[in-house]
Amino acid sequence: DTILARITEREGTGPYHLQVTIMDAREVNAFALPGGRIVVLRGLLDLTDGPEMLAGLLAHEAQHVLRRHTTRAIIQHASTGLMVAAIAGDVSGLVAFALEGARVVAALGYSRRAEAEADAAGMRMLLGAHVDPAGLIRFFERVARQHAAAEPHGVWRYLSTHPVGDDRVETLRALARRAPAPPVPLLPDYDWKDIKRICSVA
């Protein structure tokens, strides 16, 4: 909550109330649900090496919410029948639509355009909050290495839901060089390993 408040303080969250949920699953993934909930799987949390890395991922996912990428993807993937039921207000249709939406989000792969928008706007959000962007860059460097090793499946679900382009890390580095001021540490009075351990217990 503290990290999310820090990165959204300057730009705000528009009509959304962003919330973060840590889900106990070993896959390395995170995704944004329509309405503002960001789900981080414990496998991804365990992989983070500090609060700045998590802040970068939260900024990226927050932009998927603010730019309605997830909502658009669900609408594009949902069947016409479900859409008609949702518009007509049929309760059983709405339940089916919600289930379909959850299924789509779990396996959602954003377009390169949506990813580029989330990257750029997420980086601006970090820099505006004076958060060190190196954590986000390190994470995508790891993703790129996994992609190069042809390991897009297994626990690295992030690869299947967030397509990786060859120039993505370089673009992030170029954006990071525009930092208007030196970064201010996140959670300097806490041990990150302790925080991850608390989340695991919870």
mmCIF file with all atom_site columns, N, CA, C and O in Angstrom, residues 27-55:
data_model
loop_
_atom_site.group_PDB
_atom_site.id
_atom_site.type_symbol
_atom_site.label_atom_id
_atom_site.label_alt_id
_atom_site.label_comp_id
_atom_site.label_asym_id
_atom_site.label_entity_id
_atom_site.label_seq_id
_atom_site.pdbx_PDB_ins_code
_atom_site.Cartn_x
_atom_site.Cartn_y
_atom_site.Cartn_z
_atom_site.occupancy
_atom_site.B_iso_or_equiv
_atom_site.pdbx_formal_charge
_atom_site.auth_seq_id
_atom_site.auth_comp_id
_atom_site.auth_asym_id
_atom_site.auth_atom_id
_atom_site.pdbx_PDB_model_num
ATOM 1   N N  . GLU A 1 27 ? 3.854   -19.273 -9.871  1.00 0.00 ? 27 GLU A N  1
ATOM 2   C CA . GLU A 1 27 ? 4.163   -18.713 -11.176 1.00 0.00 ? 27 GLU A CA 1
ATOM 3   C C  . GLU A 1 27 ? 4.665   -17.274 -11.060 1.00 0.00 ? 27 GLU A C  1
ATOM 4   O O  . GLU A 1 27 ? 4.266   -16.536 -10.172 1.00 0.00 ? 27 GLU A O  1
ATOM 5   N N  . VAL A 1 28 ? 5.564   -16.903 -11.970 1.00 0.00 ? 28 VAL A N  1
ATOM 6   C CA . VAL A 1 28 ? 6.085   -15.536 -12.023 1.00 0.00 ? 28 VAL A CA 1
ATOM 7   C C  . VAL A 1 28 ? 5.158   -14.741 -12.934 1.00 0.00 ? 28 VAL A C  1
ATOM 8   O O  . VAL A 1 28 ? 5.257   -14.782 -14.162 1.00 0.00 ? 28 VAL A O  1
ATOM 9   N N  . ASN A 1 29 ? 4.220   -14.027 -12.335 1.00 0.00 ? 29 ASN A N  1
ATOM 10  C CA . ASN A 1 29 ? 3.265   -13.270 -13.141 1.00 0.00 ? 29 ASN A CA 1
ATOM 11  C C  . ASN A 1 29 ? 2.570   -12.215 -12.284 1.00 0.00 ? 29 ASN A C  1
ATOM 12  O O  . ASN A 1 29 ? 2.593   -12.267 -11.057 1.00 0.00 ? 29 ASN A O  1
ATOM 13  N N  . ALA A 1 30 ? 1.986   -11.265 -12.968 1.00 0.00 ? 30 ALA A N  1
ATOM 14  C CA . ALA A 1 30 ? 1.136   -10.246 -12.349 1.00 0.00 ? 30 ALA A CA 1
ATOM 15  C C  . ALA A 1 30 ? 0.161   -9.805  -13.418 1.00 0.00 ? 30 ALA A C  1
ATOM 16  O O  . ALA A 1 30 ? 0.472   -9.854  -14.611 1.00 0.00 ? 30 ALA A O  1
ATOM 17  N N  . PHE A 1 31 ? -1.025  -9.400  -12.994 1.00 0.00 ? 31 PHE A N  1
ATOM 18  C CA . PHE A 1 31 ? -1.989  -8.924  -13.981 1.00 0.00 ? 31 PHE A CA 1
ATOM 19  C C  . PHE A 1 31 ? -2.939  -7.932  -13.336 1.00 0.00 ? 31 PHE A C  1
ATOM 20  O O  . PHE A 1 31 ? -3.086  -7.886  -12.113 1.00 0.00 ? 31 PHE A O  1
ATOM 21  N N  . ALA A 1 32 ? -3.544  -7.119  -14.186 1.00 0.00 ? 32 ALA A N  1
ATOM 22  C CA . ALA A 1 32 ? -4.455  -6.073  -13.732 1.00 0.00 ? 32 ALA A CA 1
ATOM 23  C C  . ALA A 1 32 ? -5.881  -6.454  -14.108 1.00 0.00 ? 32 ALA A C  1
ATOM 24  O O  . ALA A 1 32 ? -6.143  -6.869  -15.234 1.00 0.00 ? 32 ALA A O  1
ATOM 25  N N  . LEU A 1 33 ? -6.786  -6.331  -13.155 1.00 0.00 ? 33 LEU A N  1
ATOM 26  C CA . LEU A 1 33 ? -8.190  -6.610  -13.398 1.00 0.00 ? 33 LEU A CA 1
ATOM 27  C C  . LEU A 1 33 ? -8.934  -5.300  -13.648 1.00 0.00 ? 33 LEU A C  1
ATOM 28  O O  . LEU A 1 33 ? -8.559  -4.258  -13.106 1.00 0.00 ? 33 LEU A O  1
ATOM 29  N N  . PRO A 1 34 ? -9.978  -5.340  -14.452 1.00 0.00 ? 34 PRO A N  1
ATOM 30  C CA . PRO A 1 34 ? -10.771 -4.121  -14.661 1.00 0.00 ? 34 PRO A CA 1
ATOM 31  C C  . PRO A 1 34 ? -11.281 -3.583  -13.329 1.00 0.00 ? 34 PRO A C  1
ATOM 32  O O  . PRO A 1 34 ? -11.674 -4.354  -12.451 1.00 0.00 ? 34 PRO A O  1
ATOM 33  N N  . GLY A 1 35 ? -11.235 -2.290  -13.163 1.00 0.00 ? 35 GLY A N  1
ATOM 34  C CA . GLY A 1 35 ? -11.721 -1.684  -11.930 1.00 0.00 ? 35 GLY A CA 1
ATOM 35  C C  . GLY A 1 35 ? -10.634 -1.273  -10.969 1.00 0.00 ? 35 GLY A C  1
ATOM 36  O O  . GLY A 1 35 ? -10.866 -0.477  -10.074 1.00 0.00 ? 35 GLY A O  1
ATOM 37  N N  . GLY A 1 36 ? -9.425  -1.847  -11.129 1.00 0.00 ? 36 GLY A N  1
ATOM 38  C CA . GLY A 1 36 ? -8.328  -1.344  -10.315 1.00 0.00 ? 36 GLY A CA 1
ATOM 39  C C  . GLY A 1 36 ? -7.575  -2.328  -9.465  1.00 0.00 ? 36 GLY A C  1
ATOM 40  O O  . GLY A 1 36 ? -6.622  -1.945  -8.787  1.00 0.00 ? 36 GLY A O  1
ATOM 41  N N  . ARG A 1 37 ? -7.978  -3.601  -9.441  1.00 0.00 ? 37 ARG A N  1
ATOM 42  C CA . ARG A 1 37 ? -7.231  -4.560  -8.620  1.00 0.00 ? 37 ARG A CA 1
ATOM 43  C C  . ARG A 1 37 ? -6.045  -5.099  -9.417  1.00 0.00 ? 37 ARG A C  1
ATOM 44  O O  . ARG A 1 37 ? -6.192  -5.553  -10.552 1.00 0.00 ? 37 ARG A O  1
ATOM 45  N N  . ILE A 1 38 ? -4.862  -5.059  -8.788  1.00 0.00 ? 38 ILE A N  1
ATOM 46  C CA . ILE A 1 38 ? -3.643  -5.602  -9.379  1.00 0.00 ? 38 ILE A CA 1
ATOM 47  C C  . ILE A 1 38 ? -3.273  -6.855  -8.594  1.00 0.00 ? 38 ILE A C  1
ATOM 48  O O  . ILE A 1 38 ? -3.147  -6.809  -7.368  1.00 0.00 ? 38 ILE A O  1
ATOM 49  N N  . VAL A 1 39 ? -3.144  -7.967  -9.299  1.00 0.00 ? 39 VAL A N  1
ATOM 50  C CA . VAL A 1 39 ? -2.825  -9.241  -8.662  1.00 0.00 ? 39 VAL A CA 1
ATOM 51  C C  . VAL A 1 39 ? -1.364  -9.577  -8.949  1.00 0.00 ? 39 VAL A C  1
ATOM 52  O O  . VAL A 1 39 ? -0.934  -9.608  -10.103 1.00 0.00 ? 39 VAL A O  1
ATOM 53  N N  . VAL A 1 40 ? -0.611  -9.803  -7.877  1.00 0.00 ? 40 VAL A N  1
ATOM 54  C CA . VAL A 1 40 ? 0.790   -10.201 -7.985  1.00 0.00 ? 40 VAL A CA 1
ATOM 55  C C  . VAL A 1 40 ? 0.908   -11.621 -7.454  1.00 0.00 ? 40 VAL A C  1
ATOM 56  O O  . VAL A 1 40 ? 0.560   -11.875 -6.296  1.00 0.00 ? 40 VAL A O  1
ATOM 57  N N  . LEU A 1 41 ? 1.355   -12.540 -8.285  1.00 0.00 ? 41 LEU A N  1
ATOM 58  C CA . LEU A 1 41 ? 1.546   -13.907 -7.824  1.00 0.00 ? 41 LEU A CA 1
ATOM 59  C C  . LEU A 1 41 ? 2.821   -13.988 -6.990  1.00 0.00 ? 41 LEU A C  1
ATOM 60  O O  . LEU A 1 41 ? 3.794   -13.285 -7.247  1.00 0.00 ? 41 LEU A O  1
ATOM 61  N N  . ARG A 1 42 ? 2.815   -14.875 -5.996  1.00 0.00 ? 42 ARG A N  1
ATOM 62  C CA . ARG A 1 42 ? 3.925   -14.921 -5.052  1.00 0.00 ? 42 ARG A CA 1
ATOM 63  C C  . ARG A 1 42 ? 5.238   -15.286 -5.728  1.00 0.00 ? 42 ARG A C  1
ATOM 64  O O  . ARG A 1 42 ? 6.314   -14.879 -5.278  1.00 0.00 ? 42 ARG A O  1
ATOM 65  N N  . GLY A 1 43 ? 5.169   -16.043 -6.822  1.00 0.00 ? 43 GLY A N  1
ATOM 66  C CA . GLY A 1 43 ? 6.389   -16.366 -7.553  1.00 0.00 ? 43 GLY A CA 1
ATOM 67  C C  . GLY A 1 43 ? 7.097   -15.123 -8.057  1.00 0.00 ? 43 GLY A C  1
ATOM 68  O O  . GLY A 1 43 ? 8.328   -15.040 -8.049  1.00 0.00 ? 43 GLY A O  1
ATOM 69  N N  . LEU A 1 44 ? 6.313   -14.131 -8.485  1.00 0.00 ? 44 LEU A N  1
ATOM 70  C CA . LEU A 1 44 ? 6.909   -12.878 -8.950  1.00 0.00 ? 44 LEU A CA 1
ATOM 71  C C  . LEU A 1 44 ? 7.443   -12.076 -7.757  1.00 0.00 ? 44 LEU A C  1
ATOM 72  O O  . LEU A 1 44 ? 8.539   -11.520 -7.826  1.00 0.00 ? 44 LEU A O  1
ATOM 73  N N  . LEU A 1 45 ? 6.673   -12.024 -6.676  1.00 0.00 ? 45 LEU A N  1
ATOM 74  C CA . LEU A 1 45 ? 7.128   -11.294 -5.487  1.00 0.00 ? 45 LEU A CA 1
ATOM 75  C C  . LEU A 1 45 ? 8.444   -11.870 -4.974  1.00 0.00 ? 45 LEU A C  1
ATOM 76  O O  . LEU A 1 45 ? 9.365   -11.130 -4.626  1.00 0.00 ? 45 LEU A O  1
ATOM 77  N N  . ASP A 1 46 ? 8.537   -13.200 -4.946  1.00 0.00 ? 46 ASP A N  1
ATOM 78  C CA . ASP A 1 46 ? 9.761   -13.839 -4.476  1.00 0.00 ? 46 ASP A CA 1
ATOM 79  C C  . ASP A 1 46 ? 10.961  -13.483 -5.353  1.00 0.00 ? 46 ASP A C  1
ATOM 80  O O  . ASP A 1 46 ? 12.098  -13.453 -4.883  1.00 0.00 ? 46 ASP A O  1
ATOM 81  N N  . LEU A 1 47 ? 10.702  -13.220 -6.621  1.00 0.00 ? 47 LEU A N  1
ATOM 82  C CA . LEU A 1 47 ? 11.780  -12.905 -7.557  1.00 0.00 ? 47 LEU A CA 1
ATOM 83  C C  . LEU A 1 47 ? 12.310  -11.484 -7.375  1.00 0.00 ? 47 LEU A C  1
ATOM 84  O O  . LEU A 1 47 ? 13.458  -11.195 -7.710  1.00 0.00 ? 47 LEU A O  1
ATOM 85  N N  . THR A 1 48 ? 11.494  -10.583 -6.838  1.00 0.00 ? 48 THR A N  1
ATOM 86  C CA . THR A 1 48 ? 11.913  -9.188  -6.711  1.00 0.00 ? 48 THR A CA 1
ATOM 87  C C  . THR A 1 48 ? 13.059  -9.073  -5.725  1.00 0.00 ? 48 THR A C  1
ATOM 88  O O  . THR A 1 48 ? 13.115  -9.785  -4.720  1.00 0.00 ? 48 THR A O  1
ATOM 89  N N  . ASP A 1 49 ? 13.993  -8.161  -6.025  1.00 0.00 ? 49 ASP A N  1
ATOM 90  C CA . ASP A 1 49 ? 15.164  -7.978  -5.159  1.00 0.00 ? 49 ASP A CA 1
ATOM 91  C C  . ASP A 1 49 ? 15.076  -6.721  -4.307  1.00 0.00 ? 49 ASP A C  1
ATOM 92  O O  . ASP A 1 49 ? 16.012  -6.378  -3.600  1.00 0.00 ? 49 ASP A O  1
ATOM 93  N N  . GLY A 1 50 ? 13.968  -6.018  -4.380  1.00 0.00 ? 50 GLY A N  1
ATOM 94  C CA . GLY A 1 50 ? 13.802  -4.815  -3.573  1.00 0.00 ? 50 GLY A CA 1
ATOM 95  C C  . GLY A 1 50 ? 12.488  -4.133  -3.893  1.00 0.00 ? 50 GLY A C  1
ATOM 96  O O  . GLY A 1 50 ? 11.817  -4.481  -4.872  1.00 0.00 ? 50 GLY A O  1
ATOM 97  N N  . PRO A 1 51 ? 12.095  -3.159  -3.078  1.00 0.00 ? 51 PRO A N  1
ATOM 98  C CA . PRO A 1 51 ? 10.816  -2.483  -3.300  1.00 0.00 ? 51 PRO A CA 1
ATOM 99  C C  . PRO A 1 51 ? 10.762  -1.717  -4.612  1.00 0.00 ? 51 PRO A C  1
ATOM 100 O O  . PRO A 1 51 ? 9.682   -1.556  -5.192  1.00 0.00 ? 51 PRO A O  1
ATOM 101 N N  . GLU A 1 52 ? 11.918  -1.267  -5.105  1.00 0.00 ? 52 GLU A N  1
ATOM 102 C CA . GLU A 1 52 ? 11.917  -0.514  -6.367  1.00 0.00 ? 52 GLU A CA 1
ATOM 103 C C  . GLU A 1 52 ? 11.501  -1.398  -7.533  1.00 0.00 ? 52 GLU A C  1
ATOM 104 O O  . GLU A 1 52 ? 10.831  -0.941  -8.461  1.00 0.00 ? 52 GLU A O  1
ATOM 105 N N  . MET A 1 53 ? 11.909  -2.678  -7.494  1.00 0.00 ? 53 MET A N  1
ATOM 106 C CA . MET A 1 53 ? 11.511  -3.587  -8.566  1.00 0.00 ? 53 MET A CA 1
ATOM 107 C C  . MET A 1 53 ? 10.004  -3.815  -8.545  1.00 0.00 ? 53 MET A C  1
ATOM 108 O O  . MET A 1 53 ? 9.336   -3.769  -9.583  1.00 0.00 ? 53 MET A O  1
ATOM 109 N N  . LEU A 1 54 ? 9.454   -4.032  -7.349  1.00 0.00 ? 54 LEU A N  1
ATOM 110 C CA . LEU A 1 54 ? 8.005   -4.211  -7.249  1.00 0.00 ? 54 LEU A CA 1
ATOM 111 C C  . LEU A 1 54 ? 7.283   -2.931  -7.650  1.00 0.00 ? 54 LEU A C  1
ATOM 112 O O  . LEU A 1 54 ? 6.256   -2.983  -8.329  1.00 0.00 ? 54 LEU A O  1
ATOM 113 N N  . ALA A 1 55 ? 7.821   -1.781  -7.264  1.00 0.00 ? 55 ALA A N  1
ATOM 114 C CA . ALA A 1 55 ? 7.199   -0.509  -7.625  1.00 0.00 ? 55 ALA A CA 1
ATOM 115 C C  . ALA A 1 55 ? 7.121   -0.363  -9.144  1.00 0.00 ? 55 ALA A C  1
ATOM 116 O O  . ALA A 1 55 ? 6.106   0.100   -9.681  1.00 0.00 ? 55 ALA A O  1
#
